[in-house]
XYZ file of C-alpha atoms in Angstrom:
594
model
C -30.692 49.512 4.494
C -31.222 52.314 6.378
C -32.909 50.450 9.014
C -29.769 48.675 9.457
C -27.626 51.235 9.716
C -28.877 53.383 12.178
C -29.549 49.307 13.873
C -26.210 49.761 13.940
C -25.881 53.081 16.004
C -27.711 52.182 18.545
C -26.203 50.716 21.410
C -27.856 47.614 23.555
C -25.892 49.607 27.214
C -27.573 52.365 28.416
C -23.931 53.153 29.419
C -22.504 53.103 26.082
C -25.638 55.393 24.569
C -25.696 57.829 27.598
C -21.296 57.769 26.763
C -22.274 58.456 23.228
C -25.070 60.790 24.025
C -22.786 62.800 26.089
C -20.296 63.210 23.787
C -22.638 63.986 21.089
C -24.691 67.215 22.824
C -21.161 68.714 24.369
C -18.387 68.290 21.918
C -19.509 68.982 18.851
C -22.018 72.490 21.013
C -18.363 73.574 22.076
C -16.436 73.026 19.030
C -19.619 75.093 16.876
C -19.867 77.462 20.077
C -16.314 78.112 19.789
C -16.285 78.461 16.357
C -19.018 81.565 16.705
C -17.614 82.755 18.743
C -13.556 83.018 17.575
C -15.572 84.509 14.431
C -17.946 87.268 16.901
C -14.903 88.450 18.275
C -12.741 88.552 15.499
C -15.391 90.618 12.943
C -15.822 93.082 16.725
C -12.457 93.035 17.334
C -12.044 94.513 13.399
C -15.200 97.008 13.579
C -14.242 98.221 16.369
C -10.366 98.597 15.118
C -11.371 100.056 11.678
C -13.895 103.053 14.045
C -11.088 103.470 16.192
C -8.670 103.719 14.070
C -10.723 106.052 11.292
C -11.797 108.211 14.116
C -8.026 108.974 15.003
C -7.569 109.564 11.083
C -10.314 112.575 11.465
C -8.760 113.754 14.015
C -5.229 113.679 12.525
C -6.894 115.237 9.329
C -7.989 118.078 11.660
C -4.766 118.284 12.934
C -3.054 118.542 9.467
C -5.964 121.479 8.782
C -4.908 123.326 11.263
C -1.193 123.427 10.497
C -1.292 123.471 6.229
C -3.847 126.531 6.954
C -0.896 128.174 8.612
C 0.842 127.597 5.824
C -2.215 128.343 3.923
C -2.043 131.712 5.272
C 2.189 132.797 5.504
C 1.476 131.484 1.378
C -0.823 134.558 1.228
C 0.336 137.034 3.747
C 3.789 136.701 1.570
C 2.237 137.128 -1.698
C 0.320 140.145 -0.765
C 2.897 141.703 0.924
C 3.877 145.209 -0.773
C 7.477 145.248 0.251
C 8.185 141.879 -1.268
C 6.563 142.039 -4.238
C 7.903 145.535 -5.167
C 11.703 143.787 -4.616
C 10.795 140.986 -6.734
C 9.642 143.361 -9.587
C 12.596 144.864 -9.572
C 15.172 142.432 -9.104
C 14.214 141.664 -12.434
C 17.341 142.223 -15.124
C 19.914 143.426 -11.972
C 23.875 143.086 -11.869
C 24.271 140.178 -8.986
C 25.787 142.699 -6.490
C 22.494 144.540 -6.856
C 20.634 141.542 -6.744
C 22.718 140.659 -3.412
C 21.168 143.959 -2.173
C 17.629 142.648 -2.843
C 17.902 139.544 -1.561
C 19.000 140.370 2.043
C 16.334 142.685 2.277
C 13.623 140.362 1.057
C 15.256 137.496 3.625
C 14.882 139.924 6.319
C 11.463 140.938 5.374
C 10.777 137.453 4.468
C 12.148 136.453 8.512
C 10.222 139.534 10.049
C 6.775 138.063 7.963
C 7.121 134.371 10.147
C 7.950 136.654 13.292
C 4.992 139.102 13.116
C 2.626 135.568 12.654
C 3.450 133.543 14.866
C 4.275 130.485 12.058
C 6.148 127.702 14.057
C 9.037 127.506 12.020
C 10.320 124.904 13.211
C 8.977 122.682 10.212
C 9.858 125.014 7.516
C 12.680 124.007 6.063
C 12.729 126.595 3.493
C 11.631 129.658 1.731
C 12.074 130.640 -1.733
C 10.916 133.588 -4.164
C 11.508 133.599 -8.254
C 10.870 136.831 -10.844
C 9.983 136.177 -14.082
C 14.019 135.699 -14.789
C 13.904 131.998 -12.000
C 16.139 134.815 -10.055
C 15.853 132.889 -6.484
C 15.350 134.731 -3.433
C 15.551 132.795 -0.575
C 15.368 131.684 3.273
C 17.148 129.438 4.686
C 19.037 127.214 1.865
C 22.334 128.284 0.103
C 21.951 127.139 -3.202
C 18.549 128.450 -5.171
C 17.503 125.953 -7.409
C 18.078 122.900 -6.313
C 18.464 119.747 -9.490
C 17.030 123.337 -11.469
C 20.200 125.745 -10.731
C 21.990 126.585 -13.802
C 22.458 128.991 -16.405
C 18.840 126.698 -18.249
C 16.465 127.152 -15.398
C 14.271 128.986 -16.587
C 13.624 126.786 -19.210
C 13.726 123.968 -16.770
C 11.950 124.225 -15.013
C 9.095 126.149 -17.255
C 9.373 122.408 -18.449
C 8.329 120.424 -15.440
C 4.795 119.149 -14.128
C 4.915 120.838 -10.939
C 5.260 124.054 -12.652
C 2.390 123.512 -15.196
C -0.160 122.382 -12.220
C 1.195 125.875 -10.013
C 0.063 128.205 -13.047
C -3.070 126.331 -13.573
C -3.939 127.182 -10.548
C -4.175 130.809 -11.142
C -2.488 131.635 -7.503
C -3.706 128.948 -5.336
C -1.485 127.236 -2.843
C -0.953 123.800 -3.975
C 0.319 121.321 -2.170
C 3.283 118.813 -3.645
C 4.001 115.514 -2.140
C 7.543 115.730 -3.063
C 10.634 118.367 -3.058
C 9.972 120.307 -6.400
C 13.528 121.129 -5.765
C 14.586 117.842 -6.151
C 17.008 118.410 -4.199
C 15.866 116.246 -0.450
C 14.009 113.146 0.195
C 13.119 114.327 3.395
C 10.108 117.165 2.559
C 7.218 118.784 0.141
C 6.864 121.508 -1.133
C 3.720 124.269 -1.428
C 3.976 125.860 -4.998
C 1.558 129.959 -5.213
C 2.177 132.111 -8.037
C 2.939 135.547 -7.970
C 0.729 137.845 -9.606
C 0.364 141.379 -10.098
C -2.516 143.338 -8.539
C -1.858 146.556 -10.751
C -2.702 144.649 -13.553
C -6.112 143.714 -15.007
C -4.766 139.613 -16.211
C -3.030 139.447 -13.267
C -0.189 139.112 -15.106
C 2.373 136.155 -13.127
C 5.618 138.145 -11.591
C 7.284 135.159 -9.952
C 6.254 132.151 -7.494
C 6.775 131.414 -4.197
C 7.916 128.495 -3.109
C 8.107 126.421 0.577
C 9.466 123.355 1.960
C 8.632 121.947 4.070
C 9.898 119.456 6.430
C 8.296 115.509 6.619
C 9.046 115.154 10.513
C 5.417 117.327 10.367
C 3.563 114.199 10.014
C 4.829 112.896 13.034
C 2.819 116.381 14.796
C -0.297 114.968 12.691
C 0.064 111.186 13.433
C 0.278 110.938 17.393
C -0.229 108.178 19.111
C 0.693 105.926 16.488
C 2.498 103.460 19.042
C -1.492 103.447 21.764
C -3.405 102.373 18.793
C -0.981 99.945 16.799
C 0.454 99.389 13.409
C 1.039 102.220 11.252
C 0.692 106.035 9.416
C 0.706 106.190 6.151
C 0.578 109.714 4.279
C -0.412 109.232 0.040
C -0.219 111.921 -2.486
C -2.506 110.464 -5.534
C -2.838 114.546 -6.985
C 0.203 114.733 -8.838
C -0.487 111.504 -11.357
C -1.717 107.805 -11.479
C 0.514 106.677 -9.006
C 0.871 108.287 -5.242
C 4.140 109.409 -3.521
C 4.622 107.999 -0.500
C 5.234 111.411 1.970
C 5.139 109.081 4.978
C 6.769 107.119 6.571
C 10.191 107.858 4.551
C 10.796 104.315 4.506
C 9.456 100.554 6.533
C 10.193 97.424 5.857
C 6.909 96.616 5.710
C 6.508 99.045 2.745
C 9.842 99.060 0.652
C 8.320 96.727 -1.517
C 4.901 97.826 -2.839
C 4.175 98.501 -6.944
C 4.142 102.356 -7.875
C 0.041 102.573 -8.256
C -2.891 105.139 -8.000
C -4.287 105.239 -4.240
C -6.577 101.749 -4.227
C -3.941 99.844 -6.359
C -1.340 101.043 -2.891
C -4.581 99.733 -0.799
C -4.674 96.125 -2.620
C -1.484 95.878 -2.333
C -1.762 96.238 1.380
C -4.768 94.293 1.746
C -3.428 91.509 0.058
C -0.404 91.593 2.318
C -2.475 90.909 5.626
C -3.129 94.813 6.429
C -6.244 96.049 7.879
C -7.197 99.532 6.197
C -8.597 102.431 7.365
C -8.600 105.708 5.183
C -9.363 109.429 4.934
C -9.038 112.458 2.233
C -7.707 115.574 3.665
C -9.141 118.441 2.696
C -6.785 120.904 2.387
C -4.393 119.137 0.628
C -6.449 116.240 -1.205
C -4.057 113.795 -0.357
C -5.329 110.424 1.870
C -3.993 109.650 5.104
C -3.765 105.345 5.887
C -3.700 103.977 8.815
C -2.504 99.432 8.947
C -2.267 97.114 11.116
C -1.427 93.503 10.212
C -4.030 91.181 10.728
C -2.355 88.864 12.590
C -1.373 91.010 15.198
C -4.739 92.257 15.665
C -5.908 88.997 16.351
C -3.558 87.468 17.556
C -5.107 87.476 21.707
C -8.300 85.948 19.772
C -6.796 83.572 18.526
C -6.489 81.908 21.292
C -10.339 80.825 21.582
C -9.795 78.125 19.108
C -7.037 76.271 21.434
C -9.213 76.982 24.729
C -11.508 75.643 23.136
C -9.642 72.295 21.757
C -8.711 71.646 25.599
C -11.782 72.534 26.745
C -13.568 70.021 24.762
C -10.889 67.824 25.781
C -12.019 67.859 28.927
C -15.243 67.802 28.902
C -15.031 64.519 26.411
C -12.691 62.491 28.747
C -14.817 63.586 31.936
C -17.929 62.420 30.009
C -16.815 58.995 29.430
C -15.750 58.665 32.960
C -18.931 60.117 34.350
C -21.106 57.098 32.186
C -18.610 54.822 32.798
C -19.377 55.106 36.790
C -23.274 55.997 36.436
C -24.852 54.446 33.826
C -26.109 51.497 36.511
C -27.150 53.967 39.406
C -29.212 56.325 36.062
C -30.907 52.909 34.910
C -33.374 52.107 37.615
C -34.440 55.825 38.847
C -35.410 56.187 34.256
C -37.130 53.158 33.815
C -39.078 54.414 37.377
C -39.329 57.950 35.943
C -40.220 56.499 32.318
C -43.473 54.870 34.323
C -44.441 58.040 36.183
C -44.475 60.122 32.629
C -46.567 57.005 31.255
C -49.258 57.467 33.916
C -48.687 61.083 33.687
C -49.642 61.443 30.335
C -52.996 58.950 30.542
C -54.181 61.417 33.160
C -52.667 60.857 36.448
C -51.496 63.150 38.855
C -51.228 62.100 42.486
C -47.773 59.377 42.278
C -47.252 57.114 45.051
C -43.748 56.346 45.124
C -39.728 57.673 46.438
C -36.888 58.853 44.044
C -33.301 58.466 45.558
C -31.484 61.531 46.585
C -29.497 62.321 43.126
C -30.212 64.291 40.228
C -32.280 61.616 38.862
C -34.639 61.477 42.160
C -34.914 65.370 41.580
C -35.781 65.264 38.714
C -38.326 62.754 38.796
C -39.901 65.029 42.245
C -39.413 67.675 39.695
C -42.058 65.896 37.358
C -43.949 65.009 40.339
C -43.950 69.167 41.456
C -44.408 70.010 37.911
C -48.007 67.651 37.282
C -49.126 69.534 40.426
C -48.276 72.764 39.908
C -48.216 73.647 36.613
C -49.865 76.936 36.195
C -46.761 78.246 38.629
C -44.199 76.978 37.335
C -45.022 78.417 33.486
C -45.135 81.497 35.526
C -41.785 81.002 37.168
C -40.052 80.274 33.725
C -41.605 83.814 32.788
C -39.802 85.150 35.204
C -36.568 82.844 34.867
C -36.549 84.744 31.153
C -37.107 88.020 31.960
C -34.956 87.942 34.813
C -31.797 86.203 31.964
C -33.389 89.131 29.657
C -32.477 91.742 32.114
C -28.969 90.176 33.272
C -28.026 90.698 29.735
C -29.400 94.048 29.070
C -26.810 94.436 32.002
C -24.192 92.639 30.932
C -24.589 95.454 27.820
C -24.745 98.182 29.608
C -21.969 96.823 32.007
C -19.646 97.124 28.677
C -20.136 100.737 27.704
C -16.869 102.706 28.957
C -17.698 106.192 29.106
C -14.506 107.307 30.496
C -13.540 107.086 26.721
C -15.673 109.856 26.138
C -14.436 112.530 28.764
C -10.804 111.414 27.180
C -11.519 112.308 24.010
C -13.891 115.734 24.724
C -10.916 116.499 27.324
C -8.690 116.276 25.043
C -10.742 118.397 22.597
C -10.732 120.910 25.348
C -7.139 121.481 25.687
C -6.652 121.279 22.016
C -8.670 124.081 21.492
C -7.120 126.154 24.295
C -3.848 125.455 22.972
C -5.323 127.168 20.256
C -6.738 129.896 21.493
C -10.196 128.501 21.030
C -12.391 129.115 23.870
C -15.357 128.851 22.942
C -14.536 124.961 21.029
C -12.751 124.685 24.185
C -16.208 125.659 26.535
C -18.658 123.983 24.058
C -16.090 120.408 25.277
C -16.575 121.133 29.250
C -20.519 121.643 28.759
C -20.713 118.850 27.094
C -18.567 116.186 29.077
C -20.541 117.568 31.977
C -23.371 117.016 30.650
C -23.435 113.309 29.187
C -21.857 112.606 33.563
C -24.827 114.482 34.886
C -26.812 112.688 32.334
C -25.651 109.137 33.787
C -25.610 109.800 37.182
C -23.381 107.323 37.904
C -27.009 104.915 37.143
C -28.675 106.530 39.616
C -32.738 107.281 37.635
C -32.982 110.786 40.182
C -30.928 112.915 40.828
C -31.133 116.457 42.978
C -32.851 119.954 41.660
C -29.987 121.609 41.738
C -27.789 118.814 39.330
C -30.602 119.211 37.204
C -30.381 122.738 36.942
C -26.402 122.432 36.808
C -27.282 119.916 33.182
C -29.459 122.568 31.966
C -27.548 125.353 31.889
C -24.746 123.077 31.285
C -26.708 122.374 28.124
C -28.061 126.304 27.004
C -23.990 127.487 26.975
C -23.968 125.177 24.075
C -26.443 126.188 22.622
C -25.825 129.964 22.778
C -22.545 129.276 21.335
C -24.512 127.675 18.509
C -26.340 130.368 17.816
C -23.833 133.596 18.723
C -25.507 134.041 22.458
C -29.320 134.868 20.697
C -30.798 133.183 24.096
C -30.605 134.724 27.771
C -31.721 132.661 30.468
C -33.743 133.135 33.713
C -33.662 130.830 36.483
C -35.824 131.734 39.554
C -36.332 127.996 41.577
C -36.425 128.518 45.481
C -33.526 127.460 47.608
C -35.629 125.603 50.306
C -35.982 122.628 46.861
C -32.062 122.750 45.278
C -31.172 119.287 47.351
C -34.253 118.030 47.024
C -34.115 114.341 44.548
C -36.226 114.380 41.221
C -36.469 112.362 38.300
C -33.581 112.939 36.257
C -34.472 114.522 32.574
C -37.197 115.807 32.930
C -36.018 119.356 32.978
C -33.668 119.717 29.740
C -36.024 118.175 27.486
C -38.495 121.116 28.177
C -35.643 123.870 27.866
C -34.670 122.026 24.825
C -38.037 122.474 23.196
C -38.463 125.611 23.793
C -35.497 126.123 21.801
C -35.728 124.292 19.038
C -39.820 124.824 18.739
C -39.880 128.414 20.141
C -37.110 129.814 20.123
C -34.654 128.791 17.230
C -37.796 129.873 14.590
C -38.230 133.371 15.934
C -36.184 136.401 14.079
C -33.805 137.443 16.771
C -33.257 136.698 20.659
C -35.349 136.048 22.634
C -35.649 134.508 26.331
C -35.987 130.742 28.603
C -37.771 131.618 31.812
C -37.097 128.564 34.503
C -39.279 128.886 37.871
C -39.335 125.930 40.390
C -40.693 126.294 43.246
C -43.250 123.872 46.621
C -46.627 124.349 46.299
C -47.685 122.161 49.722
C -46.489 118.022 48.763
C -45.991 119.508 44.964
C -42.601 120.240 43.728
C -44.073 122.583 40.726
C -41.548 123.071 38.108
C -42.735 125.602 34.763
C -40.222 126.795 31.335
C -41.186 129.286 29.585
C -40.698 131.226 25.851
C -41.097 134.162 24.606
C -41.007 132.454 20.947
C -43.284 131.569 18.343
C -45.960 130.150 20.333
C -47.706 126.788 18.784
C -50.532 127.053 16.396
C -51.861 123.666 16.367
C -51.396 122.321 20.150
C -52.225 119.040 18.362
C -48.791 118.652 17.504
C -47.588 118.118 20.695
C -48.917 115.198 21.139
C -46.599 114.207 17.802
C -43.656 115.168 19.529
C -41.110 112.471 21.299
C -39.663 114.988 23.783
C -42.727 116.229 25.819
C -44.225 112.514 24.863
C -41.620 110.755 26.695
C -41.094 113.099 29.707
C -44.922 112.909 30.245
C -44.538 109.432 30.433
C -41.680 109.363 31.962
C -42.816 111.535 34.669
C -46.681 109.172 35.147
C -44.477 106.032 35.573
C -42.585 107.350 38.108
C -44.732 109.474 40.223
C -48.071 108.135 39.737
C -50.905 109.700 38.132
C -51.139 112.676 40.858
C -47.894 114.107 38.389
C -49.082 116.065 35.437
C -48.022 117.823 32.562
C -49.449 121.220 30.999
C -49.316 123.562 28.366
C -50.444 126.867 27.832
C -49.242 128.499 24.718
C -50.186 131.703 22.270
C -49.037 131.844 18.768
C -46.783 134.730 18.659
C -46.043 135.532 21.875
C -45.277 132.618 23.569
C -45.070 129.096 25.128
C -44.887 127.395 28.584
C -45.085 124.088 30.420
C -45.393 123.418 33.511
C -44.439 120.555 35.850
C -46.322 119.057 38.652
C -45.492 116.030 40.989
C -45.298 114.628 44.724
C -41.535 113.686 45.519
C -40.821 110.621 47.473
C -40.263 111.315 51.466
C -37.002 109.277 50.964
C -35.972 111.962 48.259
C -36.502 114.499 50.796
C -33.259 115.715 51.929
C -34.295 117.338 55.731
C -31.296 120.117 55.247
C -33.262 121.049 51.976
C -35.862 121.947 53.587
C -34.064 124.919 55.767
C -32.448 125.933 52.638
C -28.755 124.367 53.886
C -28.232 122.606 50.241
C -26.360 124.469 47.562
């Protein structure tokens, strides 16, 4: 039965066989390749998008931390203000006229504190201070207690959940995802308990409420159009239901059912959104980035269409080729078959000639293969190596350092705006260090650029370690323009920092010297750190062994790396190599290169 089935599939005519073979060998693999390509592109796109969105959410959370901490600091400054505290206590039980005088004085003091603390007040809608009777002293609003205004506001406010949460926080600033006074949908509140510093028990004397505009999230979630999708801020800290702070309204999120954070995320995913999340440290809220899957995969869906068109075209071409060429293929194929049979019997010298077509080329190639089998194997090995190298170059070409440079540049300007000079300097040094490391793909680098790399590295480390390390550089001017293998000196300085000076108590010094001795360049890196007790451990470290191996591979056996160390006194590592003639800049010999 099985043989009869396969007999029906076996075409008698070679033309039909070629047609079937071409279609079977070309179309299904192409569809399979298209399917795999689509899924790989889809997975890669989703992973890349998720990673980029998580990084952006992390950055947005850090921006939010800076803004919210400024508000938190202003909360604390107001609570610690003796004048405001005294007026708050003095306002209890006063007449309306007396409270009006106190209110004006407190409003003036609040405005002064905002100005003195250089707080960006664009997002602060109002500030209210309440005494124990919940008499309000507000800046930025005319009503005092919002929905609680009235003779029973003391009981109404005391029974609210947000009030109990603020009291339980014992003076900590508490962020709520809504306006606790209930009179605005476009703001949220922070609440902090006023406590009497004179009392040993910290008796509450009032409460401080900040109402902050939700437009602050427009500053936090910058670049929404650049990254696609939308950003969401959820507050799940107030209970079992997550309140959406931002956006205030959106067509995509109007139909979301109330629930906790996992439930909201699950609903978004079921609606076809790719969701990235990041918790905010200051508030306890969760920042989300959502983007529709169909929007994200719009480009990758074209792969299926293109694959279908290409496969159909190949099928048509295959039928035409098989129809016109099958007859001319059969004769040289029979000749080729006879030659192969003879080769299996030991023949290596074949007579006869082939036509000058593809099958003839195969026959001639087979004849050469039989005569030069060993040489062909070697060529195949070389071909595979070149293929791997081409794949590696293709992968390397996909690496785009511009994103990293732009990110570091953004960090620099953010740090500059925040007046954090150390972070700004670290961003600049790190960016320059990466540029020097890449060196536009070249293996060699001028000596002065390698020294710049070392300087940028030490700048970063001195900022990290509170400027513990002194750096002394003594390099002859005549060798500054000469070329050397990149990343030879920086690993040695890094080794001196981490293994010599970091374990040392107090400050330390790294000295880098460079000179030319006859035809050799000699560099030495010295430190006055803890030294090395067991020299055998230097062979186990990746840094020194890597430098030594690269040195020998590039400059040959005449190069050397030597280590001298004494426990408690320091370590000296010396590099010695002979630069190639093409690496010597004639101007460098006269000290013209700087």
